[in-house]
Amino acid sequence: MPNGLIADDSLRPHPDGLALQLTIPWYRSLWLSSVSTIRLTVDGAEIPSDDLAFELDGTRYALDELPEQSDTLWFLQSHPLLVARLDVPVALGEQHEVEIFGELRLPYMQIAPGQDGGPGMYVPNIVHQSFSLTVTDQDAPPRALVTDVGAPPPASADDPFKLGLTLYSASAEFRAGWYDFDGLLDRVAELGIGPGIEIVASQVLPTYPVVSDEFVTQWRAAFDKHGFDESSFGANLDMGRRRDRDMTPDEEFEFSELLFQGAKKLGFPLVRIQSAKPELLRRLLPVAESLDLKLAYEIHAPMGPNSPEILKVRDAYAELDSPLLGFVADFSSTMHAMSPTLLRAVRRAGLDDEAVDRLQQIWATDASMRDRQQEFIAYLNSRDFDPGRLGSFAHLAFNMHGHVDPREWADIMPQILHVHAKFYDIDENGQEPAIDYPELVRVFVEGGYRGYWSSEWEGHAFAELGEVDPLVLVRKQHDLIRTSMHAVEAARV
């Protein structure tokens, strides 16, 4: 998913001068307070910040007002305008050189909490783009969908676990407006994917964090139409929603409780939680009990079931001693190679064969994520290659690709309540080249897991929009998983 604020069709005419139709450079909705910086240069001249304005849903904001807008949601499918005042407005068909720099703060990805009531440190998302753009008043059309897809292999009552997907798999296409919510679910059904449907609440709810009655009606109609099942409700905790301070413990509880209530309204049996703070869980457990919800903390790369951070969560669970608490197993933790999708992306960014080989060698070591990242950046600097050319890839290469032994999942199998069947590619042989799915299926079947495997294609972090059809890839991955399940069952007879 391109990490960009603008695209080829962004430059629009405007009576004040020009407008850029913006796209949120992330996979989920964010608060306007997340926007830290926007700078714009047109035809070599930087536009003064006082001559820039941000228009969302009919309301215009000065740039220095954005950090105060902690109650205003920039929904994933909304395309606000960045309006620039010019002496002479641009005209349709003209071409202009446009450079934009943006920095957003990700309010749920805390690096360190605030001190003495002040704001914490949060992961930034930095965007720097340069384009030659033609002024247009038309959106670019979506790509044609793949239609020649065979029927899926039939599910069996003897299958050890059920399949589904998280709609996060189609993040880029949903963000671009190629699908509305109903159209996305129609496409899932057309390809024979399901029956489990998982959502990330901050991605699909226009009224996030509230689940509106209107959305419930739309949701129920789609589920009745297609025979889907609710599998997992993904909840974030936006601790850095305000710029002046972090959420208080009471605000964290209230925000989480609101999401739990939304999950219940939509019929979900499980919430994927982001925080496993013992004091917060202790307060939330009675809410979960009253709503009949299980709570599952996600184990994601670079961590594994026995990482020090997860051992602390396991200790907290033992202290709380509730059958409602468990884990989401994300297979990004247990990869045996770097994904070809990532390697293609870093090659596009300018890495040569030697650098790509060195990247993979460093990734395969047992050093910490931070040490491996720093070693790779030092290598790039030694070759006079600016790491900034890789954007977020220099970090994501290590943060999103773990190499824990798949057999470690057996250590916590009774506590695994849900699975993110993470994948990036399906090759010509029907295999995931970086993740050993036959081995994972064996570990989970023999471990007695009987819940959902929710396909999660995360190639959109590295692939260009339209490079592949992610839902067709999900269908191919389902074929791989079913074949692997049947092979394990046959070997046990």
Tab-separated table of N, CA, C and O in Angstrom, residues 28 31 33-34 70 105-114 118-123 208 236-249 251-253 255-256 274-277 280:
chain	number	residue	atom	x	y	z
A	28	ARG	N	-5.586	2.528	8.562
A	28	ARG	CA	-6.759	2.740	9.402
A	28	ARG	C	-7.057	4.222	9.489
A	28	ARG	O	-6.238	5.081	9.117
A	31	TRP	N	-7.169	10.283	13.893
A	31	TRP	CA	-7.730	11.563	14.342
A	31	TRP	C	-6.977	12.695	13.663
A	31	TRP	O	-5.772	12.584	13.391
A	33	SER	N	-5.908	15.189	14.956
A	33	SER	CA	-4.801	15.552	15.842
A	33	SER	C	-3.541	14.750	15.542
A	33	SER	O	-2.452	15.099	16.023
A	34	SER	N	-3.664	13.675	14.761
A	34	SER	CA	-2.492	12.885	14.384
A	34	SER	C	-1.614	13.599	13.360
A	34	SER	O	-0.455	13.215	13.177
A	70	SER	N	-8.787	16.457	18.307
A	70	SER	CA	-8.715	15.071	18.780
A	70	SER	C	-10.063	14.366	18.769
A	70	SER	O	-10.125	13.159	19.030
A	105	ARG	N	1.389	11.262	13.506
A	105	ARG	CA	1.693	10.505	14.715
A	105	ARG	C	0.643	9.419	14.873
A	105	ARG	O	-0.554	9.692	14.815
A	106	LEU	N	1.078	8.164	15.049
A	106	LEU	CA	0.164	7.030	15.137
A	106	LEU	C	-0.249	6.861	16.595
A	106	LEU	O	0.546	6.398	17.424
A	107	PRO	N	-1.482	7.207	16.954
A	107	PRO	CA	-1.846	7.392	18.368
A	107	PRO	C	-1.973	6.112	19.171
A	107	PRO	O	-2.095	6.168	20.399
A	108	TYR	N	-1.935	4.957	18.509
A	108	TYR	CA	-2.060	3.679	19.208
A	108	TYR	C	-0.726	2.948	19.299
A	108	TYR	O	-0.646	1.869	19.901
A	109	MET	N	0.329	3.522	18.709
A	109	MET	CA	1.646	2.882	18.673
A	109	MET	C	2.597	3.689	19.554
A	109	MET	O	3.385	4.492	19.072
A	110	GLN	N	2.501	3.450	20.852
A	110	GLN	CA	3.271	4.222	21.824
A	110	GLN	C	4.674	3.649	21.981
A	110	GLN	O	4.856	2.447	22.178
A	111	ILE	N	5.671	4.533	21.898
A	111	ILE	CA	7.058	4.146	22.133
A	111	ILE	C	7.377	4.237	23.616
A	111	ILE	O	8.002	3.347	24.193
A	112	ALA	N	6.938	5.320	24.241
A	112	ALA	CA	7.166	5.518	25.673
A	112	ALA	C	6.033	6.380	26.221
A	112	ALA	O	5.589	7.330	25.558
A	113	PRO	N	5.531	6.074	27.431
A	113	PRO	CA	4.449	6.878	28.000
A	113	PRO	C	4.942	8.259	28.418
A	113	PRO	O	6.145	8.477	28.626
A	114	GLY	N	4.005	9.186	28.531
A	114	GLY	CA	4.340	10.532	28.959
A	114	GLY	C	4.751	10.572	30.425
A	114	GLY	O	4.398	9.697	31.215
A	118	GLY	N	2.418	14.626	30.876
A	118	GLY	CA	2.667	15.127	29.535
A	118	GLY	C	2.427	14.059	28.483
A	118	GLY	O	2.076	12.913	28.787
A	119	PRO	N	2.624	14.407	27.204
A	119	PRO	CA	2.388	13.440	26.121
A	119	PRO	C	3.516	12.435	26.010
A	119	PRO	O	4.680	12.744	26.278
A	120	GLY	N	3.170	11.220	25.599
A	120	GLY	CA	4.161	10.188	25.357
A	120	GLY	C	4.789	10.331	23.989
A	120	GLY	O	4.481	11.249	23.218
A	121	MET	N	5.685	9.398	23.688
A	121	MET	CA	6.302	9.319	22.362
A	121	MET	C	5.571	8.265	21.555
A	121	MET	O	5.273	7.180	22.073
A	122	TYR	N	5.288	8.583	20.294
A	122	TYR	CA	4.533	7.678	19.431
A	122	TYR	C	5.258	7.509	18.102
A	122	TYR	O	5.998	8.391	17.656
A	123	VAL	N	5.013	6.360	17.473
A	123	VAL	CA	5.635	6.075	16.179
A	123	VAL	C	5.135	7.105	15.159
A	123	VAL	O	3.923	7.316	15.033
A	208	TYR	N	-16.206	5.495	14.144
A	208	TYR	CA	-15.262	4.979	15.136
A	208	TYR	C	-15.015	5.997	16.253
A	208	TYR	O	-14.874	7.184	15.968
A	236	ASN	N	-8.164	-1.182	18.708
A	236	ASN	CA	-6.963	-0.426	19.068
A	236	ASN	C	-7.233	0.386	20.331
A	236	ASN	O	-8.388	0.596	20.715
A	237	LEU	N	-6.161	0.849	20.946
A	237	LEU	CA	-6.268	1.753	22.086
A	237	LEU	C	-5.500	3.015	21.728
A	237	LEU	O	-4.272	3.026	21.709
A	238	ASP	N	-6.236	4.081	21.413
A	238	ASP	CA	-5.632	5.310	20.889
A	238	ASP	C	-5.150	6.200	22.032
A	238	ASP	O	-5.671	7.293	22.279
A	239	MET	N	-4.102	5.747	22.708
A	239	MET	CA	-3.592	6.429	23.899
A	239	MET	C	-3.126	7.844	23.610
A	239	MET	O	-3.168	8.720	24.475
A	240	GLY	N	-2.660	8.080	22.371
A	240	GLY	CA	-2.149	9.395	22.009
A	240	GLY	C	-3.120	10.213	21.192
A	240	GLY	O	-2.697	11.065	20.395
A	241	ARG	N	-4.394	9.989	21.405
A	241	ARG	CA	-5.414	10.729	20.650
A	241	ARG	C	-5.259	12.240	20.846
A	241	ARG	O	-5.371	13.013	19.893
A	242	ARG	N	-5.008	12.653	22.080
A	242	ARG	CA	-4.741	14.070	22.353
A	242	ARG	C	-3.251	14.334	22.230
A	242	ARG	O	-2.419	13.482	22.535
A	243	ARG	N	-2.899	15.545	21.796
A	243	ARG	CA	-1.491	15.882	21.631
A	243	ARG	C	-0.847	16.381	22.916
A	243	ARG	O	0.375	16.340	23.055
A	244	ASP	N	-1.657	16.858	23.862
A	244	ASP	CA	-1.087	17.465	25.068
A	244	ASP	C	-0.805	16.458	26.171
A	244	ASP	O	-0.030	16.736	27.096
A	245	ARG	N	-1.415	15.246	26.074
A	245	ARG	CA	-1.215	14.238	27.116
A	245	ARG	C	-1.712	12.883	26.617
A	245	ARG	O	-2.459	12.798	25.642
A	246	ASP	N	-1.300	11.837	27.312
A	246	ASP	CA	-1.810	10.502	27.032
A	246	ASP	C	-3.183	10.326	27.674
A	246	ASP	O	-3.599	11.107	28.542
A	247	MET	N	-3.893	9.272	27.258
A	247	MET	CA	-5.127	8.914	27.945
A	247	MET	C	-4.846	8.602	29.413
A	247	MET	O	-3.798	8.022	29.759
A	248	THR	N	-5.784	8.970	30.267
A	248	THR	CA	-5.718	8.551	31.661
A	248	THR	C	-6.193	7.102	31.759
A	248	THR	O	-6.822	6.577	30.831
A	249	PRO	N	-5.915	6.410	32.867
A	249	PRO	CA	-6.443	5.050	33.022
A	249	PRO	C	-7.958	4.979	32.866
A	249	PRO	O	-8.478	4.015	32.282
A	251	GLU	N	-9.813	6.962	30.995
A	251	GLU	CA	-10.119	7.140	29.577
A	251	GLU	C	-9.795	5.872	28.789
A	251	GLU	O	-10.522	5.509	27.858
A	252	GLU	N	-8.698	5.179	29.134
A	252	GLU	CA	-8.386	3.914	28.475
A	252	GLU	C	-9.502	2.895	28.701
A	252	GLU	O	-9.906	2.180	27.775
A	253	PHE	N	-10.013	2.852	29.920
A	253	PHE	CA	-11.106	1.931	30.225
A	253	PHE	C	-12.361	2.296	29.442
A	253	PHE	O	-13.004	1.432	28.826
A	255	PHE	N	-12.708	4.056	26.685
A	255	PHE	CA	-12.527	3.855	25.247
A	255	PHE	C	-12.656	2.370	24.903
A	255	PHE	O	-13.338	1.990	23.944
A	256	SER	N	-12.023	1.522	25.711
A	256	SER	CA	-12.090	0.077	25.473
A	256	SER	C	-13.496	-0.452	25.687
A	256	SER	O	-13.982	-1.287	24.901
A	274	GLN	N	-5.232	-4.672	22.283
A	274	GLN	CA	-3.900	-4.137	22.036
A	274	GLN	C	-3.106	-3.984	23.321
A	274	GLN	O	-1.883	-4.042	23.312
A	275	SER	N	-3.789	-3.769	24.432
A	275	SER	CA	-3.103	-3.559	25.709
A	275	SER	C	-3.407	-4.714	26.651
A	275	SER	O	-4.558	-5.127	26.793
A	276	ALA	N	-2.358	-5.217	27.286
A	276	ALA	CA	-2.528	-6.266	28.297
A	276	ALA	C	-2.057	-5.766	29.661
A	276	ALA	O	-1.562	-6.545	30.483
A	277	LYS	N	-2.202	-4.462	29.911
A	277	LYS	CA	-1.860	-3.933	31.227
A	277	LYS	C	-2.736	-4.616	32.275
A	277	LYS	O	-3.967	-4.607	32.159
A	280	LEU	N	-5.649	-2.534	33.657
A	280	LEU	CA	-6.733	-2.296	32.700
A	280	LEU	C	-7.532	-3.573	32.481
A	280	LEU	O	-8.772	-3.545	32.453
